[in-house]
PDB file of C-alpha atoms in Angstrom:
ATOM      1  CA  UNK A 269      12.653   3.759  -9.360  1.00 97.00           C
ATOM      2  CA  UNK A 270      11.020   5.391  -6.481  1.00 98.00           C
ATOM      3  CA  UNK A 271      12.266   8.733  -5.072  1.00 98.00           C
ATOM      4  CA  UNK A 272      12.222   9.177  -1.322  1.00 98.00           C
ATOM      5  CA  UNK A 273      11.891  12.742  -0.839  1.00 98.00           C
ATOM      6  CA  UNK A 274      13.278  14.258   2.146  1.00 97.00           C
ATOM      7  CA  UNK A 275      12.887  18.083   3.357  1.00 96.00           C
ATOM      8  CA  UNK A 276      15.476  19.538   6.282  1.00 96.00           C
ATOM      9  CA  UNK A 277      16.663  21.940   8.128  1.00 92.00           C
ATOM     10  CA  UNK A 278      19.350  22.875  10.967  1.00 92.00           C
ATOM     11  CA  UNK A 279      18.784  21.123  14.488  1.00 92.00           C
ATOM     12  CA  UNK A 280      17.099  18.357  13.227  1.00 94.00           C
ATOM     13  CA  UNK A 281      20.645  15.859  12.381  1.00 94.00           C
ATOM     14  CA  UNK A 282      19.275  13.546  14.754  1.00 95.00           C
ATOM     15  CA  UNK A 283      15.662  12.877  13.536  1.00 97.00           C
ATOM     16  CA  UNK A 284      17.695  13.277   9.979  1.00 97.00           C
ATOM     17  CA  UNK A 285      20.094  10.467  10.571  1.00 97.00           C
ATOM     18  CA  UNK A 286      17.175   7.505  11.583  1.00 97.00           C
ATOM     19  CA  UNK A 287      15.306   9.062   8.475  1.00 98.00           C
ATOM     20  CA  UNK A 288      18.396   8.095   6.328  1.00 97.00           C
ATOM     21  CA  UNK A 289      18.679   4.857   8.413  1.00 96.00           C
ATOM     22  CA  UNK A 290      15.291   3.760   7.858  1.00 97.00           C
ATOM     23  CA  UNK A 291      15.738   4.389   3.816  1.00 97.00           C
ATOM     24  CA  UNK A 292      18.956   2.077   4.177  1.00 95.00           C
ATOM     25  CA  UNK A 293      16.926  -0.869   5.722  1.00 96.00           C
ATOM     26  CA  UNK A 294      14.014  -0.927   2.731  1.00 97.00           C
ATOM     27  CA  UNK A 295      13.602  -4.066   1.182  1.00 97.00           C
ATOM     28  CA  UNK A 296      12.480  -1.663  -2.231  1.00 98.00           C
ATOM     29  CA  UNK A 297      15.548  -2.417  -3.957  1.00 96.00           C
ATOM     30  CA  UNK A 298      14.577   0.258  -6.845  1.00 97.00           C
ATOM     31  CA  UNK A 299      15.142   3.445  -4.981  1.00 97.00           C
ATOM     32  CA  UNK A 300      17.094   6.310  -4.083  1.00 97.00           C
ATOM     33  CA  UNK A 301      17.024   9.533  -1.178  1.00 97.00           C
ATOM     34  CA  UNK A 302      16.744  12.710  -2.024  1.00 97.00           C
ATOM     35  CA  UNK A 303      17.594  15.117   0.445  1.00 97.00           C
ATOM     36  CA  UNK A 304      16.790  19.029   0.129  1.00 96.00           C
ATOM     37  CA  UNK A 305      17.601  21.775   2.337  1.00 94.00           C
ATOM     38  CA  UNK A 306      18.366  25.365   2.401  1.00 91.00           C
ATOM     39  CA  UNK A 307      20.623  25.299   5.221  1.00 89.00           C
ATOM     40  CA  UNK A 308      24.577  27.042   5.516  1.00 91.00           C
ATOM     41  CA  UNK A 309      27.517  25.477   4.220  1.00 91.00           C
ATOM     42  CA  UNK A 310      28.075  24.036   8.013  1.00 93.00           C
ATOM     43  CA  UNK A 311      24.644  22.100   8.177  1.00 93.00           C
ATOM     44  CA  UNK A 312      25.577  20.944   4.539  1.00 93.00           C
ATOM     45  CA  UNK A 313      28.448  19.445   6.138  1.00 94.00           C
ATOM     46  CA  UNK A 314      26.350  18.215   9.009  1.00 95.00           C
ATOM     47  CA  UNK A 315      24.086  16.101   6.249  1.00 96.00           C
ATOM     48  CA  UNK A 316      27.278  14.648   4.424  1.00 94.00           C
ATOM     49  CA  UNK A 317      28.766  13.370   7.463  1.00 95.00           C
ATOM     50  CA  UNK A 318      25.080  11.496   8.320  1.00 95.00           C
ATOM     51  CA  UNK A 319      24.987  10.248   4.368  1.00 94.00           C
ATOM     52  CA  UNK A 320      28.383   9.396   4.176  1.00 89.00           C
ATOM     53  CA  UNK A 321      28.262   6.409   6.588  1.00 83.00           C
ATOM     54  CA  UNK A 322      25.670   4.510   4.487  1.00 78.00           C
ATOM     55  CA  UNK A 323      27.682   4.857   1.597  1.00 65.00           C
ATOM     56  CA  UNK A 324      29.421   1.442   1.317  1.00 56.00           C
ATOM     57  CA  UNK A 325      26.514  -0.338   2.848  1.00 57.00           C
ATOM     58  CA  UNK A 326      23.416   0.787   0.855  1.00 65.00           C
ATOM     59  CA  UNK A 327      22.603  -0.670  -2.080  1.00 75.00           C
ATOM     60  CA  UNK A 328      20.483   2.974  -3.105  1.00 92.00           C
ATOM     61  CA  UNK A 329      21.594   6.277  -3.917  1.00 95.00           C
ATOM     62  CA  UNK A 330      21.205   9.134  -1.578  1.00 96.00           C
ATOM     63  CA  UNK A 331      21.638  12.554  -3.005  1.00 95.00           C
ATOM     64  CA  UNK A 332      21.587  15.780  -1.437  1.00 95.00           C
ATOM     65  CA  UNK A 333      20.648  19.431  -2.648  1.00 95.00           C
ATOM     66  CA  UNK A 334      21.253  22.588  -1.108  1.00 93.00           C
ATOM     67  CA  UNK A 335      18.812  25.271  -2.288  1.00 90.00           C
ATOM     68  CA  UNK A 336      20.451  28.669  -3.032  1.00 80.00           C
ATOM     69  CA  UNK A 337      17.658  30.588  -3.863  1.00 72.00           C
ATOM     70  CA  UNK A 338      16.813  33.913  -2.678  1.00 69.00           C
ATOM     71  CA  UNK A 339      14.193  34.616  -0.777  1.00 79.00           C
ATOM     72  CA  UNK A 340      14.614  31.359   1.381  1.00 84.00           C
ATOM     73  CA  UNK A 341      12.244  28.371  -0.191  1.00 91.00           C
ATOM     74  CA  UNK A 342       9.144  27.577   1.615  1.00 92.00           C
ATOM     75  CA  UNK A 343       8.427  24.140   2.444  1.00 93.00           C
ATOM     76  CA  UNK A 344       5.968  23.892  -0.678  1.00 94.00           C
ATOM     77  CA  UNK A 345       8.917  25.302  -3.024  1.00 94.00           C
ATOM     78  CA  UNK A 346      11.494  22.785  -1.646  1.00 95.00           C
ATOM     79  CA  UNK A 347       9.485  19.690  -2.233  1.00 96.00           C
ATOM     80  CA  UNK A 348       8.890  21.150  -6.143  1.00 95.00           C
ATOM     81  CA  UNK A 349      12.790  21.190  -6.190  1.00 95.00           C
ATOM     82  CA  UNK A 350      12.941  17.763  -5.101  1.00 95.00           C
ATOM     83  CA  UNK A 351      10.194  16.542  -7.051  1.00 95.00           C
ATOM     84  CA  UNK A 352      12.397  17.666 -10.757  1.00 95.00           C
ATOM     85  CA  UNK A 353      15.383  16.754  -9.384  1.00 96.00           C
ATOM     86  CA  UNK A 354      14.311  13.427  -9.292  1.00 97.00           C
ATOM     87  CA  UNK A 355      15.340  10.505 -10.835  1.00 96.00           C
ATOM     88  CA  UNK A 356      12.375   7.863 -10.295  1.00 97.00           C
ATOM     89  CA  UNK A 357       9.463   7.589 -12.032  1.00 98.00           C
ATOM     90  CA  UNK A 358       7.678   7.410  -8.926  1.00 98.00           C
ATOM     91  CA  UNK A 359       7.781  10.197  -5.140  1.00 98.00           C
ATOM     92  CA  UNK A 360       7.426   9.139  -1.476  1.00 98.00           C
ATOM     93  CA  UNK A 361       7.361  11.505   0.698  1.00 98.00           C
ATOM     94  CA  UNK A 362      10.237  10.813   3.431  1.00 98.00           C
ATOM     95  CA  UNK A 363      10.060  13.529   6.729  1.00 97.00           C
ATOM     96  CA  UNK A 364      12.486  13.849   8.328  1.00 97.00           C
ATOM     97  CA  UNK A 365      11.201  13.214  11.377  1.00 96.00           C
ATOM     98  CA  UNK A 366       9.157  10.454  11.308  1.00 98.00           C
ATOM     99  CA  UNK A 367      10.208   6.599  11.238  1.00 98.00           C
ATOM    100  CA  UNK A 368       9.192   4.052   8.351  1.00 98.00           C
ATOM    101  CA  UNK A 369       9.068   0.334   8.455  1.00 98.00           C
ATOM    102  CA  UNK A 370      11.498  -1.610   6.249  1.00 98.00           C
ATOM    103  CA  UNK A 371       8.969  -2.982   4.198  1.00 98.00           C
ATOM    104  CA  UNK A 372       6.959   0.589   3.962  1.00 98.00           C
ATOM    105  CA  UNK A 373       7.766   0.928   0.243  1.00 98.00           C
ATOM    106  CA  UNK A 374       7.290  -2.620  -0.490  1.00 98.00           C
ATOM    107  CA  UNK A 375       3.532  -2.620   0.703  1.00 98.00           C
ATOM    108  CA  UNK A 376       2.623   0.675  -0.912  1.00 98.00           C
ATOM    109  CA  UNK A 377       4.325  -0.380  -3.671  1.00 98.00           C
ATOM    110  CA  UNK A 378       2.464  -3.367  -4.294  1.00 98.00           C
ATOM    111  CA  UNK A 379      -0.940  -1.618  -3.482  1.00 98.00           C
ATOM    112  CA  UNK A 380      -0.518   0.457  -6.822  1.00 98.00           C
ATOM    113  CA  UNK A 381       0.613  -2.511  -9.167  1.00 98.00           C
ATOM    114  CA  UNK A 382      -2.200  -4.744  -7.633  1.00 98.00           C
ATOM    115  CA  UNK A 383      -5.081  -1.848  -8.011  1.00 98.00           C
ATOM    116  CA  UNK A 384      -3.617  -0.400 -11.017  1.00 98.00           C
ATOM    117  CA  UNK A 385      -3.159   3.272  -9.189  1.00 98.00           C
ATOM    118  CA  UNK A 386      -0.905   6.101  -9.726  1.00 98.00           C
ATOM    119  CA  UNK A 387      -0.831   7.151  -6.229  1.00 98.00           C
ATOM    120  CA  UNK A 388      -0.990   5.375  -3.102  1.00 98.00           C
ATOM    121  CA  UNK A 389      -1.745   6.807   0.459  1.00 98.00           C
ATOM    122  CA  UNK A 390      -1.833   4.815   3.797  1.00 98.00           C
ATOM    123  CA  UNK A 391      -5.759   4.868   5.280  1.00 98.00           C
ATOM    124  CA  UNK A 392      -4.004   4.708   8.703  1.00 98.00           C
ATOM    125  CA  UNK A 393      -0.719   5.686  10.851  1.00 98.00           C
ATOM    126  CA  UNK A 394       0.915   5.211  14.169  1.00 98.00           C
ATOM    127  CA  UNK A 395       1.454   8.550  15.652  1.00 98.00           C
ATOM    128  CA  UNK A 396       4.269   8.793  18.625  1.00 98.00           C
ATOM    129  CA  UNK A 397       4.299  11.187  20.851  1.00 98.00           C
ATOM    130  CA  UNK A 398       8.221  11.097  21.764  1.00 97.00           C
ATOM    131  CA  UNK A 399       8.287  13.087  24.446  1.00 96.00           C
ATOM    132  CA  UNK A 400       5.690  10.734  26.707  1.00 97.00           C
ATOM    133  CA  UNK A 401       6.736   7.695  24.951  1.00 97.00           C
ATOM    134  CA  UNK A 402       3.079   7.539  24.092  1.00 97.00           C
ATOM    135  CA  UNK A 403       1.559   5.259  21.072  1.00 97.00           C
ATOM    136  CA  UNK A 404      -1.824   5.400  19.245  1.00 97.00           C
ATOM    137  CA  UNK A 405      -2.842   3.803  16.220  1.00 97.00           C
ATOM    138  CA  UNK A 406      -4.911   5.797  13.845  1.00 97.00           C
ATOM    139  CA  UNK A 407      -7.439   5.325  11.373  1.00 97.00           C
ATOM    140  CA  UNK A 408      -8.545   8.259   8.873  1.00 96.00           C
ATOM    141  CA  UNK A 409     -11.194   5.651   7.136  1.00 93.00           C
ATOM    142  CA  UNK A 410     -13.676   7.659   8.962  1.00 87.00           C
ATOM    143  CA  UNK A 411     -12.688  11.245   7.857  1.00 91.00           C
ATOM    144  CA  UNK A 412     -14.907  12.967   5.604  1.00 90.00           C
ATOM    145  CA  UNK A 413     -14.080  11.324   1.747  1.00 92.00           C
ATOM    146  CA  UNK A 414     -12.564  11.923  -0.453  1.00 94.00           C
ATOM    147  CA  UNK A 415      -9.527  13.074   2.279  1.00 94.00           C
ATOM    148  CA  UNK A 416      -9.858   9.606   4.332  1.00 96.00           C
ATOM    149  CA  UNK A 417      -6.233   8.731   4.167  1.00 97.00           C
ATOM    150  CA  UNK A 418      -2.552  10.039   5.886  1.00 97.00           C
ATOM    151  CA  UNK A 419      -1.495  13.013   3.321  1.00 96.00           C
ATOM    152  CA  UNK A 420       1.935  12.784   4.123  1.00 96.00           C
ATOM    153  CA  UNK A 421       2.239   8.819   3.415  1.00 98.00           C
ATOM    154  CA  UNK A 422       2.074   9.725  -0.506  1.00 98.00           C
ATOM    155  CA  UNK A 423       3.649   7.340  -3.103  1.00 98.00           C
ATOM    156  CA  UNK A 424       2.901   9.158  -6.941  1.00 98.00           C
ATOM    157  CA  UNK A 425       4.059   9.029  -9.914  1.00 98.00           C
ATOM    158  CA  UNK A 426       6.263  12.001 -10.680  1.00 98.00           C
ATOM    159  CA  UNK A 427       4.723  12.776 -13.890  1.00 97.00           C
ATOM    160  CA  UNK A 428       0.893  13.033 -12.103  1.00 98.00           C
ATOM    161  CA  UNK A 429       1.940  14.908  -9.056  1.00 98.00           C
ATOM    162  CA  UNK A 430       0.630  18.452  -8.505  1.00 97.00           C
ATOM    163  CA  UNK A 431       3.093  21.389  -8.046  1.00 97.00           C
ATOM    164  CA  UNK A 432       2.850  21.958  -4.142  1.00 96.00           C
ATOM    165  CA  UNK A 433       2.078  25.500  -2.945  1.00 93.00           C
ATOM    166  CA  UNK A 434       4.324  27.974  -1.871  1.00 91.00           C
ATOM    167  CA  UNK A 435       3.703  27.817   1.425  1.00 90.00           C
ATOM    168  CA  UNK A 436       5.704  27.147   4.908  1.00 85.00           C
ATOM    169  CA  UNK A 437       2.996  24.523   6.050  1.00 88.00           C
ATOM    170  CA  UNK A 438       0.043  22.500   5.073  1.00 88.00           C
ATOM    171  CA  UNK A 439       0.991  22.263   1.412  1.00 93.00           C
ATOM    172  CA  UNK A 440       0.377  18.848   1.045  1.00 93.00           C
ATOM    173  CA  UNK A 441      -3.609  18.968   1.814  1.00 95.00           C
ATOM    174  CA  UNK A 442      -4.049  21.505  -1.666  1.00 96.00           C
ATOM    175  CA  UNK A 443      -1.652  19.127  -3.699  1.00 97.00           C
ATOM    176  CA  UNK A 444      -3.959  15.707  -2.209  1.00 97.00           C
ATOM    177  CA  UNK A 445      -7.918  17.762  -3.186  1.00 97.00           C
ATOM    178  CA  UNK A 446      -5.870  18.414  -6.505  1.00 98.00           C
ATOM    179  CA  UNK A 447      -5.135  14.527  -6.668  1.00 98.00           C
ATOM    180  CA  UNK A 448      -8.567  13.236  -5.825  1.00 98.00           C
ATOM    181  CA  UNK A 449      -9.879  15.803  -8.493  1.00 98.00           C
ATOM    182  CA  UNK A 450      -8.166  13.831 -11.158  1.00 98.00           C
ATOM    183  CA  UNK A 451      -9.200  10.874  -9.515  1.00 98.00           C
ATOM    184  CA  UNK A 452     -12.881  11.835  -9.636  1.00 97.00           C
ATOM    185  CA  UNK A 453     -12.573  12.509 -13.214  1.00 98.00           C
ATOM    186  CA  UNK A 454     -11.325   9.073 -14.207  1.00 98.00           C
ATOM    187  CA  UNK A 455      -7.928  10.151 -15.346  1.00 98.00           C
ATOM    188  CA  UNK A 456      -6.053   7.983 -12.921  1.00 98.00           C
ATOM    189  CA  UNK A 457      -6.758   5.493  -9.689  1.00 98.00           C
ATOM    190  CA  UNK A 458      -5.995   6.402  -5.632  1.00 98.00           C
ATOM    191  CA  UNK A 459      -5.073   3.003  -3.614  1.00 98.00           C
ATOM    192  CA  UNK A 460      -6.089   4.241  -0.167  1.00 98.00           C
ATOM    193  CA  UNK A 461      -4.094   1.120   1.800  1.00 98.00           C
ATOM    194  CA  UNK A 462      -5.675  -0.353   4.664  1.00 97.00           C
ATOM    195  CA  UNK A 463      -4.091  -2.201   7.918  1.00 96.00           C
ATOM    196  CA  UNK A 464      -0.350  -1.074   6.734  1.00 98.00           C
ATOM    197  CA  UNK A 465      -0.078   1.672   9.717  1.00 97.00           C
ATOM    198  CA  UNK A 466       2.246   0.011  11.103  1.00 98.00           C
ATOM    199  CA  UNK A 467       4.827   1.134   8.643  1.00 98.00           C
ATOM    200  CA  UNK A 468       4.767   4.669   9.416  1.00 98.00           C
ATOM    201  CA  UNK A 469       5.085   6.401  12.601  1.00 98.00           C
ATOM    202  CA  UNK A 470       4.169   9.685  12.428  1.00 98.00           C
ATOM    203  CA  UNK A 471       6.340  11.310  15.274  1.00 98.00           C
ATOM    204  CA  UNK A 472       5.962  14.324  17.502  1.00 97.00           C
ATOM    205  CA  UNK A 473       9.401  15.660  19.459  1.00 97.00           C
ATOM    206  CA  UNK A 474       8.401  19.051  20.198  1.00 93.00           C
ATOM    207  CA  UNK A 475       9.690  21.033  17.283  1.00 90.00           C
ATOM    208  CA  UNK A 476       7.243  19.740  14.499  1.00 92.00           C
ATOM    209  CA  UNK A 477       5.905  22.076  11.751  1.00 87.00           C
ATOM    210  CA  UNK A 478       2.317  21.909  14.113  1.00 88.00           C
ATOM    211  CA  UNK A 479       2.357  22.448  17.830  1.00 93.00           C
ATOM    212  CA  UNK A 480       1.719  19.578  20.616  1.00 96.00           C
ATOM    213  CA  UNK A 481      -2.182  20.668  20.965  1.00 95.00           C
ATOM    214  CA  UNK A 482      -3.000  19.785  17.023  1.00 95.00           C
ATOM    215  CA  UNK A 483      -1.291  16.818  17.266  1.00 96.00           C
ATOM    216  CA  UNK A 484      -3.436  15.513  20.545  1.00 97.00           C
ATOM    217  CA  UNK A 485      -6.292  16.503  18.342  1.00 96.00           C
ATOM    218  CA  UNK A 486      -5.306  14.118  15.729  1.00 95.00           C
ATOM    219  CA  UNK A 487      -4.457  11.581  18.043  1.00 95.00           C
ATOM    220  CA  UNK A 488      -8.350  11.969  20.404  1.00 95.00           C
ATOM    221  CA  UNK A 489      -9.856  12.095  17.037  1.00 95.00           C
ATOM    222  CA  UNK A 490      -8.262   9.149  15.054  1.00 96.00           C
ATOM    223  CA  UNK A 491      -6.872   6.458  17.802  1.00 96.00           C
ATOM    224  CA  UNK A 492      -8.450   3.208  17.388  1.00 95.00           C
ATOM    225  CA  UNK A 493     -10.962   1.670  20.088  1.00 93.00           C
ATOM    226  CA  UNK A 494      -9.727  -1.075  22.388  1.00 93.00           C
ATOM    227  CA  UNK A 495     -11.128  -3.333  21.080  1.00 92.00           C
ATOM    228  CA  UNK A 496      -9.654  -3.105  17.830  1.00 93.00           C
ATOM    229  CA  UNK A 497      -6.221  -2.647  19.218  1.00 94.00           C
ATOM    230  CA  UNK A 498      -6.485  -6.137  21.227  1.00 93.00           C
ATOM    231  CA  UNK A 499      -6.420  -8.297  18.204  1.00 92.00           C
ATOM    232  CA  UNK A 500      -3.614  -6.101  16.428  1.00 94.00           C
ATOM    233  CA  UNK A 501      -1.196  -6.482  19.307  1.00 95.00           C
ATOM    234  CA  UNK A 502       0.858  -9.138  18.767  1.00 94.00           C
ATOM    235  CA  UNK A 503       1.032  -7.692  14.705  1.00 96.00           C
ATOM    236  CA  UNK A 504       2.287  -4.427  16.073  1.00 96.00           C
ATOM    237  CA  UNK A 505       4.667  -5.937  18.696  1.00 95.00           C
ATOM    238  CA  UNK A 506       6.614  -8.191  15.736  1.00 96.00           C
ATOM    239  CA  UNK A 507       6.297  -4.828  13.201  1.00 97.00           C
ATOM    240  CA  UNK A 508       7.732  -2.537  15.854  1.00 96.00           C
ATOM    241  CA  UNK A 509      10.716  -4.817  16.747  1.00 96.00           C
ATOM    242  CA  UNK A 510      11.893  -4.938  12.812  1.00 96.00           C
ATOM    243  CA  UNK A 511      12.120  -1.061  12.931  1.00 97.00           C
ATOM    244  CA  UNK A 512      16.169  -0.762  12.070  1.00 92.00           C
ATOM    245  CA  UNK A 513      17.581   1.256  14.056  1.00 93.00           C
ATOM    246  CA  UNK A 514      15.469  -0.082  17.183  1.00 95.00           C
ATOM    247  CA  UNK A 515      12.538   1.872  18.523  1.00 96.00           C
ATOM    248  CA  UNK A 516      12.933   2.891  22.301  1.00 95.00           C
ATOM    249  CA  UNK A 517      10.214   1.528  24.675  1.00 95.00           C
ATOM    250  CA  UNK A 518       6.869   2.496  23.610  1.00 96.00           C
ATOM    251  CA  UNK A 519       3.452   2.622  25.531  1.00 96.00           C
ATOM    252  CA  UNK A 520      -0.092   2.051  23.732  1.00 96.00           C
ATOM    253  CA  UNK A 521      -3.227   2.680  26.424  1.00 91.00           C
ATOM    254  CA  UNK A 522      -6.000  -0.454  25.400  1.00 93.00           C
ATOM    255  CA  UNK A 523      -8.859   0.291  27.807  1.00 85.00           C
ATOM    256  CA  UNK A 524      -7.460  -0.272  31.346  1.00 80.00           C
ATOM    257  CA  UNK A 525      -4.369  -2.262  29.899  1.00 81.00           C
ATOM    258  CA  UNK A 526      -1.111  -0.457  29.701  1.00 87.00           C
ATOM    259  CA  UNK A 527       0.483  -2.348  26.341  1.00 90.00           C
ATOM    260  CA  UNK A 528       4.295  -1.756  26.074  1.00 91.00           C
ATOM    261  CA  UNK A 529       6.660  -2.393  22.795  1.00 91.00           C
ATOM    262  CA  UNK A 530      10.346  -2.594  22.873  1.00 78.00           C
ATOM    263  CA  UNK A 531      12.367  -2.876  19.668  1.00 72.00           C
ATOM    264  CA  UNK A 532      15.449  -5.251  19.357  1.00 67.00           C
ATOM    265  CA  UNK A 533      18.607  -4.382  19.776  1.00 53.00           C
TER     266      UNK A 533
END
C-alpha cells in the first residue's frame, strides 16, 4: 500500500477538496489518504464534510488526524505524525495545494519496481502560477547533483524515510541530503523519473508556505526552452485534459507563441 500524505490547515478547504479529488481519480488501486492537521474542532468538521463525499465512490481509504499536541506541531512534526500513522509500506507526499495526475502514482510507482529503488522523486514539474493562469514546465536535471530532482514529489518506503525536522518550512530538503546519503553509501537506490512532469503541478495561489518572488525564481531558473516545449505540446495538452476535476484554462509562453490548455469538462 502506498500512503498519500497530506498536511492542512484552516482556509485552505478549497485547495484541500481537489487534493482529495485528485487521490479519488488514481488508477493506484493499493492506496489510502492520510490527512493531518492541527486545526479546531470547526475546521475538523470542515475536512469531514470534504472526505465524506468520496466515501461511497472511492475504492481507497482516507483517514484523517487531528493533532492535539501542545505547543502547536510544525510542519516537520506533522508529517512524522503522518508518516507512523501510516498504514502502507510505502509515503507520497500529497500537498494540499498542488494538483496530481491520475496516473501520478502509477508512473512513480513503476519507476521503483523497474529500477529496484526505495524512493522515487520526479526530475521535473509543472509549476502554475494560479493567480496569472501562467504555466511553465520545469526541469531540475540541471541542478547541482545529488539534489537534481522535485523534493516534494517523494514516493519512500516508510521504513527508509528520515524523521523530518522540526521546522515550519523547508523540512523536506534535510530529510532528501539525508536520503541521497544512504544512497551514496549503497544501502538503497533513488529513481530520479524523467519526462513524468506532467503529473504534478506544483501550484502557487498566493498563500503558499514561500512567497510569489521565490517561486518566479524557481520558475526563471527551471522552465524549459522553447524548443523543448514545442515537441511536448500535444503530450501536455492530452495529460492536462485527464486532470479530474478539470483544470481551468491555462497559458504556457513557447518563444513568441502563446500555447493555451483547457481541461474537459
Amino acid at each position: 500500500m502506498i500512503s498519500c500524505v497530506t498536511i492542512t490547515q484552516p482556509g485552505r478547504a478549497r485547495l484541500l477538496a481537489e487534493a482529495v479529488a485528485d487521490f479519488n481519480a488514481q488508477t493506484f488501486a493499493d492506496r489510502e489518504l492520510l490527512i493531518v492537521h492541527d486545526g479546531d474542532a470547526a475546521f475538523d468538521a470542515e475536512i469531514a464534510a470534504i472526505v465524506t463525499p468520496h466515501g461511497s465512490s472511492s475504492t481507497a481509504p482516507i483517514r484523517v488526524i487531528k493533532a492535539t499536541r501542545a505547543p502547536r506541531p510544525t510542519l516537520g512534526e506533522l508529517r512524522n505524525i503522518a508518516t507512523r500513522d501510516a498504514a502502507g509500506d510505502w509515503i507520497c507526499q500529497w500537498d494540499d495545494d498542488d494538483r496530481f495526475h491520475p496516473e501520478r502514482l502509477a508512473v512513480q510507482w513503476q519507476a521503483v519496481l523497474s529500477q529496484g529503488a526505495a524512493f522515487c522523486f520526479l526530475v521535473d514539474q509543472l509549476h502554475w502560477f494560479e493567480g496569472t493562469s501562467e504555466l511553465f514546465w520545469e526541469d531540475w536535471q540541471d541542478e547541482t547533483y545529488p539534489l537534481n530532482f522535485v523534493q516534494g514529489s517523494v514516493l519512500a518506503r516508510r521504513n527508509l524515510l528520515p524523521s523530518y525536522p522540526g521546522i515550519v518550512r523547508g523540512e523536506d530538503t534535510p530529510v532528501c541530503w539525508q536520503i541521497v546519503r544512504g544512497a551514496e553509501n549503497g544501502d538503497y537506490k533513488i529513481a530520479r523519473l524523467r519526462g513524468a512532469g506532467w503529473s504534478y503541478l506544483y501550484r502557487h495561489h498566493g498563500k503558499n508556505a514561500w512567497d510569489e518572488p521565490h517561486h518566479r525564481a524557481i520558475s526563471t531558473a527551471r522552465a524549459m526552452s522553447p524548443a523543448r516545449l514545442q515537441g511536448r505540446l500535444h503530450l501536455l495538452q492530452a495529460r492536462l485534459a485527464e486532470y479530474q476535476p478539470a483544470l481551468p484554462a491555462l497559458n504556457m509562453q513557447v518563444g513568441s507563441m502563446v500555447a493555451g490548455f483547457k481541461g474537459r469538462g
